Structures are given as structure tokens and as C-alpha cells.
Amino acid sequence: MTEKKKRISEIDILKGLGMITVLMDHVLINNAFFYPFEVALFFLAAGYCFNRDKITSGKALSSYYIKQIKFLYIPLLLWNSFFILFNNIWLKLHIYSDDQLILFDPNIEKFFALDQHLTFLQMLKQILKVACLMTSSKLGGVSWFIRALIVVLFVYALLTFLLHKKEKSHVIILIISSLLFIIASIILPTVHLASLDGAVYSGTINEASSSILTNVIGEDTINPSTLDIIFRIIFYFFMFSLGQILKDYKFFLKPNVPAIVSSILIILLYGLCRLNDWGNDIFNHFLYAFSGLSAWIIAISIARLIKEFWIGKALKYIGQNTLPIIFMQLLAFKLPMLLELFIYHLSWYYLAAFPSYSQNIFWQIILILSGLLISLGIHYIYKKAKRQKSI
């Protein structure tokens, strides 16, 4: 019988805080405050929790891959397949919309594309793309993070196995990831690292970068979505590698006023740079990395202070159950949106606003709570039913 891995309360609370910011990002219209660090926190935490000492043989590497396939890949495939196979049902329920009026409604600020009726063959093609980690369904859009995490985990585990005889293999991998990050920052455009599947693309490729990429790829046109994905993978691989260093040096900072103040200033500086378009691409990319690390310092400090209180325990529970929230939150938003639609006599297509629609701060709070409670409630019922079945 294998020994159950002991969880770290501070990490669970940190992940809980990160998940709250993700929900806020999907509910608060035109909100960019959490972009610099919300996903970076999860990759730092994943890197911190990665146990490199166990991957010292081909058998151990295979076992690790099988575990991640069961824990991450299969839920990713099943949830997105469910959303895709029910595509035409979502259209009938107005959860998806093919009404062109939605594109011209000034009250709906976030809506990326009209939906369409899919044949069974088209559904199968989309599911195949999901299986190849090439895309996510619309309702499963937040699961792009899981796709990125799978790639990072598999690559990092492979490098750990190949370098396991080296004394400081994690340092070598950090150097490799740092070089990749620097190169990507030079030749790739500015991108929104937290955008959904490349749907939001903010940068332009300068002539030098375009020339380099054209020579490498051999094409005159560069797909912004592909570049967005490449850069995000490289950046999150770097943050994951950095998480291993934090673990190696026991970088669990106690509440430290100078560290917290400096971290807040870095995050504010990044926000000002984004809002006012200060600095070049490379400067902004590195500031992004520093803001992610700064958020780690702040979140860990908060976690240490609140872990014995009820709010700390609540965040810990959220952090231990992030997967169901990732997969179900966009669908969970639809229930309060439906209620809002009836109260304010809105058109049906408002229900298809993506990722959400809300009239005011009251409804935004309701949406955030729904994304949490409905997702966790369904997951709790599923786990309870599963336990009863096994008895």
C-alpha cells in the first residue's frame, strides 16, 4: 500500500486564492488586474509540489505519465467531449447562440464568435483535436490551462529522468527554461498569457521578429493563436521550473513586510506598464515573471496568516478541488445568468454571453459564488455517490 502524499496547507490556500482570481477574471468585465499572476501562481505551485526524486527510472517515468493521464488528461477529454457532443442542445437552450444581434449589442462586451450547429462528424473532429491537446470546447474553454499543464508536466518529467544522475538537475532545467524564455521574449510578440485559446491577441510582430519567424517556419503568415500558445507554454515551463527552486530552498516566506510591500509595488508597476503601454516586449515579459513571483510571496504570506481560520480552511478546500471548478464554472454561470435574464427581461442571446454577463456588482458576486458552489456541489455529490457504490 502506497503512502498517501501529505498536502501542504499553504499551497492549497494559495491555489484557492488563485482560483478565486480566475473566477473574478471571468466575471468582471474589462478586468486585467489579475492577468499578471493568476495562472503563474498555479504553475509555481505545481513546480513546488513536483517530486523529482521519484523519477529516476524509465518505469517511474511511465508510472508518473499514467498517473497524470488518469488525473488530468482523461477528465480533460471527457468534459470537453461532453460539451462538444451536446453542442446542438446548448444551441436550443440558448447557452450557445447563432443570433448575429449578439455581435452588435453594446451591453455585451465579451463575445468571441457565433456558434453553429454541428454534424456528428464535425463533433468527432473537434473531440480528436481535444484528444491531441490542440483545442478546447467553448464551455470547457478554461481547460486550456490543463492542456498547458499536461505539456509542461510531461516535458519536465522527461528532462528530470534524462538528467537524474546530475546533482543539480532542476537547476539545469531552470537554465534551459530561462534561455527559452529569453529567446521567446525576443522573437515572439507581446501576448496576453492568460487569454483563452489565443482568442485575445494584443501584440504585433515587428519586422525583425517577423523575418526570423518566416525564415524558421518558411511561411509569410504567422498564426497569432499558435504564437500565443507557444509563448504561454514556454513561460509556464519557466515558472514551473522556478517553483522547483522555491521548493529546494524552502522558499516559504514568513509574513515579511518589506517583501510584501516590494511585491505589491512590482505588481502595480506591471499594471501601469500594461495600462499605459510602457516598456518594450522583453521588459514586459520579464516584469510579468517578477509579478508572478511577487504574487507567490503575497499569497504564501496571506496563507500563513489565515490557515487556522475558517476562511483559510474554505480556501484550502477550494484549492484541493480546483479541477471541477475549472471544468464546470462556465456552465455554472448560466444559472444566475438565466435568472438575471428573466428579472431584467433581456433577450435570450444574453445567456450565451461568453464567458459571462452581469448587470452590476451584485450579479457579479452571484456569478462568482455560483461558479464556486455549483461546481463544488456537483463534485461533492459525484464523490459521495462513488464512495457509496464502492461499499
PDB file of C-alpha atoms in Angstrom, residues 92-259:
ATOM      1  CA  LYS A  92     -31.509  25.021 -28.358  1.00  0.00           C
ATOM      2  CA  LEU A  93     -31.148  26.070 -24.710  1.00  0.00           C
ATOM      3  CA  HIS A  94     -29.583  29.428 -25.791  1.00  0.00           C
ATOM      4  CA  ILE A  95     -26.422  28.607 -23.835  1.00  0.00           C
ATOM      5  CA  TYR A  96     -24.794  28.902 -27.252  1.00  0.00           C
ATOM      6  CA  SER A  97     -26.120  31.374 -29.809  1.00  0.00           C
ATOM      7  CA  ASP A  98     -26.123  31.814 -33.585  1.00  0.00           C
ATOM      8  CA  ASP A  99     -28.037  35.099 -33.315  1.00  0.00           C
ATOM      9  CA  GLN A 100     -25.940  37.802 -35.020  1.00  0.00           C
ATOM     10  CA  LEU A 101     -27.534  40.508 -32.876  1.00  0.00           C
ATOM     11  CA  ILE A 102     -25.226  39.492 -30.040  1.00  0.00           C
ATOM     12  CA  LEU A 103     -22.252  40.786 -32.034  1.00  0.00           C
ATOM     13  CA  PHE A 104     -23.716  44.294 -32.189  1.00  0.00           C
ATOM     14  CA  ASP A 105     -25.159  44.600 -28.696  1.00  0.00           C
ATOM     15  CA  PRO A 106     -23.092  47.251 -26.838  1.00  0.00           C
ATOM     16  CA  ASN A 107     -24.083  45.753 -23.485  1.00  0.00           C
ATOM     17  CA  ILE A 108     -22.205  42.522 -24.215  1.00  0.00           C
ATOM     18  CA  GLU A 109     -18.523  43.339 -24.133  1.00  0.00           C
ATOM     19  CA  LYS A 110     -17.109  39.804 -24.231  1.00  0.00           C
ATOM     20  CA  PHE A 111     -18.263  37.513 -27.011  1.00  0.00           C
ATOM     21  CA  PHE A 112     -15.728  35.971 -29.350  1.00  0.00           C
ATOM     22  CA  ALA A 113     -17.662  34.072 -32.046  1.00  0.00           C
ATOM     23  CA  LEU A 114     -21.105  32.866 -33.082  1.00  0.00           C
ATOM     24  CA  ASP A 115     -21.875  29.203 -32.529  1.00  0.00           C
ATOM     25  CA  GLN A 116     -23.200  26.823 -35.162  1.00  0.00           C
ATOM     26  CA  HIS A 117     -24.997  23.517 -35.486  1.00  0.00           C
ATOM     27  CA  LEU A 118     -22.505  20.641 -35.742  1.00  0.00           C
ATOM     28  CA  THR A 119     -22.868  17.340 -37.530  1.00  0.00           C
ATOM     29  CA  PHE A 120     -21.736  14.200 -35.726  1.00  0.00           C
ATOM     30  CA  LEU A 121     -18.625  14.055 -37.920  1.00  0.00           C
ATOM     31  CA  GLN A 122     -17.744  17.663 -37.025  1.00  0.00           C
ATOM     32  CA  MET A 123     -18.132  16.797 -33.353  1.00  0.00           C
ATOM     33  CA  LEU A 124     -15.799  13.835 -33.716  1.00  0.00           C
ATOM     34  CA  LYS A 125     -13.204  16.051 -35.433  1.00  0.00           C
ATOM     35  CA  GLN A 126     -13.364  18.541 -32.561  1.00  0.00           C
ATOM     36  CA  ILE A 127     -13.035  15.745 -29.990  1.00  0.00           C
ATOM     37  CA  LEU A 128      -9.993  14.448 -31.875  1.00  0.00           C
ATOM     38  CA  LYS A 129      -8.426  17.916 -31.657  1.00  0.00           C
ATOM     39  CA  VAL A 130      -9.108  17.940 -27.918  1.00  0.00           C
ATOM     40  CA  ALA A 131      -7.502  14.498 -27.634  1.00  0.00           C
ATOM     41  CA  CYS A 132      -4.406  15.890 -29.385  1.00  0.00           C
ATOM     42  CA  LEU A 133      -4.366  18.881 -26.963  1.00  0.00           C
ATOM     43  CA  MET A 134      -4.983  21.245 -29.888  1.00  0.00           C
ATOM     44  CA  THR A 135      -8.154  22.928 -28.637  1.00  0.00           C
ATOM     45  CA  SER A 136     -10.901  23.047 -26.005  1.00  0.00           C
ATOM     46  CA  SER A 137     -14.669  23.281 -26.311  1.00  0.00           C
ATOM     47  CA  LYS A 138     -16.302  26.665 -25.701  1.00  0.00           C
ATOM     48  CA  LEU A 139     -17.843  25.722 -22.334  1.00  0.00           C
ATOM     49  CA  GLY A 140     -14.584  23.975 -21.480  1.00  0.00           C
ATOM     50  CA  GLY A 141     -12.520  26.973 -22.553  1.00  0.00           C
ATOM     51  CA  VAL A 142     -10.906  27.410 -19.138  1.00  0.00           C
ATOM     52  CA  SER A 143      -9.363  23.940 -19.558  1.00  0.00           C
ATOM     53  CA  TRP A 144      -6.691  25.413 -21.862  1.00  0.00           C
ATOM     54  CA  PHE A 145      -4.784  25.672 -18.570  1.00  0.00           C
ATOM     55  CA  ILE A 146      -4.968  21.864 -18.136  1.00  0.00           C
ATOM     56  CA  ARG A 147      -3.649  21.357 -21.665  1.00  0.00           C
ATOM     57  CA  ALA A 148      -0.694  23.610 -20.929  1.00  0.00           C
ATOM     58  CA  LEU A 149      -0.087  21.914 -17.574  1.00  0.00           C
ATOM     59  CA  ILE A 150      -0.041  18.444 -19.175  1.00  0.00           C
ATOM     60  CA  VAL A 151       2.596  19.541 -21.699  1.00  0.00           C
ATOM     61  CA  VAL A 152       4.742  21.200 -19.012  1.00  0.00           C
ATOM     62  CA  LEU A 153       4.488  18.211 -16.638  1.00  0.00           C
ATOM     63  CA  PHE A 154       5.378  15.674 -19.331  1.00  0.00           C
ATOM     64  CA  VAL A 155       8.336  17.677 -20.660  1.00  0.00           C
ATOM     65  CA  TYR A 156       9.673  18.483 -17.189  1.00  0.00           C
ATOM     66  CA  ALA A 157       9.347  14.852 -16.053  1.00  0.00           C
ATOM     67  CA  LEU A 158      11.194  13.662 -19.167  1.00  0.00           C
ATOM     68  CA  LEU A 159      14.043  16.139 -18.624  1.00  0.00           C
ATOM     69  CA  THR A 160      14.194  15.131 -14.949  1.00  0.00           C
ATOM     70  CA  PHE A 161      14.577  11.479 -15.970  1.00  0.00           C
ATOM     71  CA  LEU A 162      17.249  12.256 -18.565  1.00  0.00           C
ATOM     72  CA  LEU A 163      19.213  14.375 -16.073  1.00  0.00           C
ATOM     73  CA  HIS A 164      18.520  12.399 -12.878  1.00  0.00           C
ATOM     74  CA  LYS A 165      22.170  11.436 -12.480  1.00  0.00           C
ATOM     75  CA  LYS A 166      23.151  15.097 -12.361  1.00  0.00           C
ATOM     76  CA  GLU A 167      23.382  16.529  -8.848  1.00  0.00           C
ATOM     77  CA  LYS A 168      21.501  19.740  -9.667  1.00  0.00           C
ATOM     78  CA  SER A 169      19.225  18.597 -12.486  1.00  0.00           C
ATOM     79  CA  HIS A 170      16.479  21.080 -11.532  1.00  0.00           C
ATOM     80  CA  VAL A 171      18.964  23.963 -11.791  1.00  0.00           C
ATOM     81  CA  ILE A 172      19.999  22.805 -15.257  1.00  0.00           C
ATOM     82  CA  ILE A 173      16.341  22.642 -16.308  1.00  0.00           C
ATOM     83  CA  LEU A 174      15.780  26.152 -14.900  1.00  0.00           C
ATOM     84  CA  ILE A 175      18.706  27.442 -17.001  1.00  0.00           C
ATOM     85  CA  ILE A 176      17.237  25.748 -20.107  1.00  0.00           C
ATOM     86  CA  SER A 177      13.765  27.192 -19.420  1.00  0.00           C
ATOM     87  CA  SER A 178      15.268  30.644 -18.752  1.00  0.00           C
ATOM     88  CA  LEU A 179      17.107  30.622 -22.090  1.00  0.00           C
ATOM     89  CA  LEU A 180      13.934  29.543 -23.896  1.00  0.00           C
ATOM     90  CA  PHE A 181      12.018  32.330 -22.136  1.00  0.00           C
ATOM     91  CA  ILE A 182      14.606  34.949 -23.131  1.00  0.00           C
ATOM     92  CA  ILE A 183      14.679  33.769 -26.769  1.00  0.00           C
ATOM     93  CA  ALA A 184      10.874  33.680 -26.951  1.00  0.00           C
ATOM     94  CA  SER A 185      10.673  37.173 -25.435  1.00  0.00           C
ATOM     95  CA  ILE A 186      12.989  38.463 -28.170  1.00  0.00           C
ATOM     96  CA  ILE A 187      11.463  36.834 -31.249  1.00  0.00           C
ATOM     97  CA  LEU A 188       7.803  36.457 -30.303  1.00  0.00           C
ATOM     98  CA  PRO A 189       5.257  39.296 -29.996  1.00  0.00           C
ATOM     99  CA  THR A 190       3.572  40.541 -26.867  1.00  0.00           C
ATOM    100  CA  VAL A 191       0.668  38.263 -25.981  1.00  0.00           C
ATOM    101  CA  HIS A 192      -1.959  38.022 -23.273  1.00  0.00           C
ATOM    102  CA  LEU A 193      -0.644  34.962 -21.468  1.00  0.00           C
ATOM    103  CA  ALA A 194      -3.961  34.406 -19.727  1.00  0.00           C
ATOM    104  CA  SER A 195      -6.145  34.690 -22.845  1.00  0.00           C
ATOM    105  CA  LEU A 196      -8.475  31.854 -23.799  1.00  0.00           C
ATOM    106  CA  ASP A 197      -7.073  29.684 -26.588  1.00  0.00           C
ATOM    107  CA  GLY A 198      -5.484  32.683 -28.256  1.00  0.00           C
ATOM    108  CA  ALA A 199      -8.879  34.340 -28.673  1.00  0.00           C
ATOM    109  CA  VAL A 200      -7.397  37.596 -27.381  1.00  0.00           C
ATOM    110  CA  TYR A 201      -4.237  38.658 -29.171  1.00  0.00           C
ATOM    111  CA  SER A 202      -2.795  42.042 -28.379  1.00  0.00           C
ATOM    112  CA  GLY A 203       0.631  42.194 -29.940  1.00  0.00           C
ATOM    113  CA  THR A 204       2.131  42.882 -33.322  1.00  0.00           C
ATOM    114  CA  ILE A 205       5.181  41.211 -34.800  1.00  0.00           C
ATOM    115  CA  ASN A 206       7.936  43.687 -35.541  1.00  0.00           C
ATOM    116  CA  GLU A 207       9.870  43.377 -38.823  1.00  0.00           C
ATOM    117  CA  ALA A 208      12.890  41.662 -37.260  1.00  0.00           C
ATOM    118  CA  SER A 209      10.767  39.092 -35.413  1.00  0.00           C
ATOM    119  CA  SER A 210       8.621  38.508 -38.488  1.00  0.00           C
ATOM    120  CA  SER A 211      11.723  37.933 -40.609  1.00  0.00           C
ATOM    121  CA  ILE A 212      13.199  35.465 -38.083  1.00  0.00           C
ATOM    122  CA  LEU A 213       9.943  33.511 -37.785  1.00  0.00           C
ATOM    123  CA  THR A 214       9.358  33.484 -41.541  1.00  0.00           C
ATOM    124  CA  ASN A 215      12.845  32.054 -42.119  1.00  0.00           C
ATOM    125  CA  VAL A 216      12.359  29.416 -39.437  1.00  0.00           C
ATOM    126  CA  ILE A 217       8.808  28.403 -40.330  1.00  0.00           C
ATOM    127  CA  GLY A 218       9.062  29.067 -44.050  1.00  0.00           C
ATOM    128  CA  GLU A 219       5.759  30.929 -44.302  1.00  0.00           C
ATOM    129  CA  ASP A 220       4.806  34.542 -44.825  1.00  0.00           C
ATOM    130  CA  THR A 221       1.851  34.399 -42.470  1.00  0.00           C
ATOM    131  CA  ILE A 222       2.218  33.698 -38.785  1.00  0.00           C
ATOM    132  CA  ASN A 223      -0.780  32.421 -36.852  1.00  0.00           C
ATOM    133  CA  PRO A 224      -1.140  34.645 -33.740  1.00  0.00           C
ATOM    134  CA  SER A 225      -3.022  31.912 -31.876  1.00  0.00           C
ATOM    135  CA  THR A 226      -0.168  29.444 -32.436  1.00  0.00           C
ATOM    136  CA  LEU A 227       2.399  32.002 -31.264  1.00  0.00           C
ATOM    137  CA  ASP A 228       0.283  32.734 -28.203  1.00  0.00           C
ATOM    138  CA  ILE A 229       0.204  29.037 -27.270  1.00  0.00           C
ATOM    139  CA  ILE A 230       3.958  28.601 -27.876  1.00  0.00           C
ATOM    140  CA  PHE A 231       4.846  31.574 -25.701  1.00  0.00           C
ATOM    141  CA  ARG A 232       2.487  30.568 -22.909  1.00  0.00           C
ATOM    142  CA  ILE A 233       3.926  27.031 -22.801  1.00  0.00           C
ATOM    143  CA  ILE A 234       7.472  28.409 -22.620  1.00  0.00           C
ATOM    144  CA  PHE A 235       6.563  30.959 -19.962  1.00  0.00           C
ATOM    145  CA  TYR A 236       4.707  28.461 -17.772  1.00  0.00           C
ATOM    146  CA  PHE A 237       7.511  25.924 -18.180  1.00  0.00           C
ATOM    147  CA  PHE A 238       9.841  28.613 -16.812  1.00  0.00           C
ATOM    148  CA  MET A 239       7.521  29.327 -13.870  1.00  0.00           C
ATOM    149  CA  PHE A 240       7.173  25.586 -13.156  1.00  0.00           C
ATOM    150  CA  SER A 241      10.985  25.269 -13.145  1.00  0.00           C
ATOM    151  CA  LEU A 242      11.193  28.253 -10.816  1.00  0.00           C
ATOM    152  CA  GLY A 243       8.716  26.517  -8.484  1.00  0.00           C
ATOM    153  CA  GLN A 244      11.212  23.659  -8.083  1.00  0.00           C
ATOM    154  CA  ILE A 245      13.875  26.147  -6.994  1.00  0.00           C
ATOM    155  CA  LEU A 246      11.478  27.662  -4.455  1.00  0.00           C
ATOM    156  CA  LYS A 247      10.986  24.170  -3.043  1.00  0.00           C
ATOM    157  CA  ASP A 248      14.710  23.400  -2.976  1.00  0.00           C
ATOM    158  CA  TYR A 249      15.476  26.470  -0.909  1.00  0.00           C
ATOM    159  CA  LYS A 250      12.350  26.157   1.290  1.00  0.00           C
ATOM    160  CA  PHE A 251      11.061  29.454  -0.010  1.00  0.00           C
ATOM    161  CA  PHE A 252       8.034  29.527   2.247  1.00  0.00           C
ATOM    162  CA  LEU A 253       8.405  33.115   3.375  1.00  0.00           C
ATOM    163  CA  LYS A 254       7.001  34.041   6.743  1.00  0.00           C
ATOM    164  CA  PRO A 255       4.906  37.205   6.716  1.00  0.00           C
ATOM    165  CA  ASN A 256       7.533  39.794   5.878  1.00  0.00           C
ATOM    166  CA  VAL A 257       6.521  43.441   5.479  1.00  0.00           C
ATOM    167  CA  PRO A 258       9.408  44.536   3.171  1.00  0.00           C
ATOM    168  CA  ALA A 259       8.890  41.502   0.900  1.00  0.00           C
TER     169      ALA A 259
END
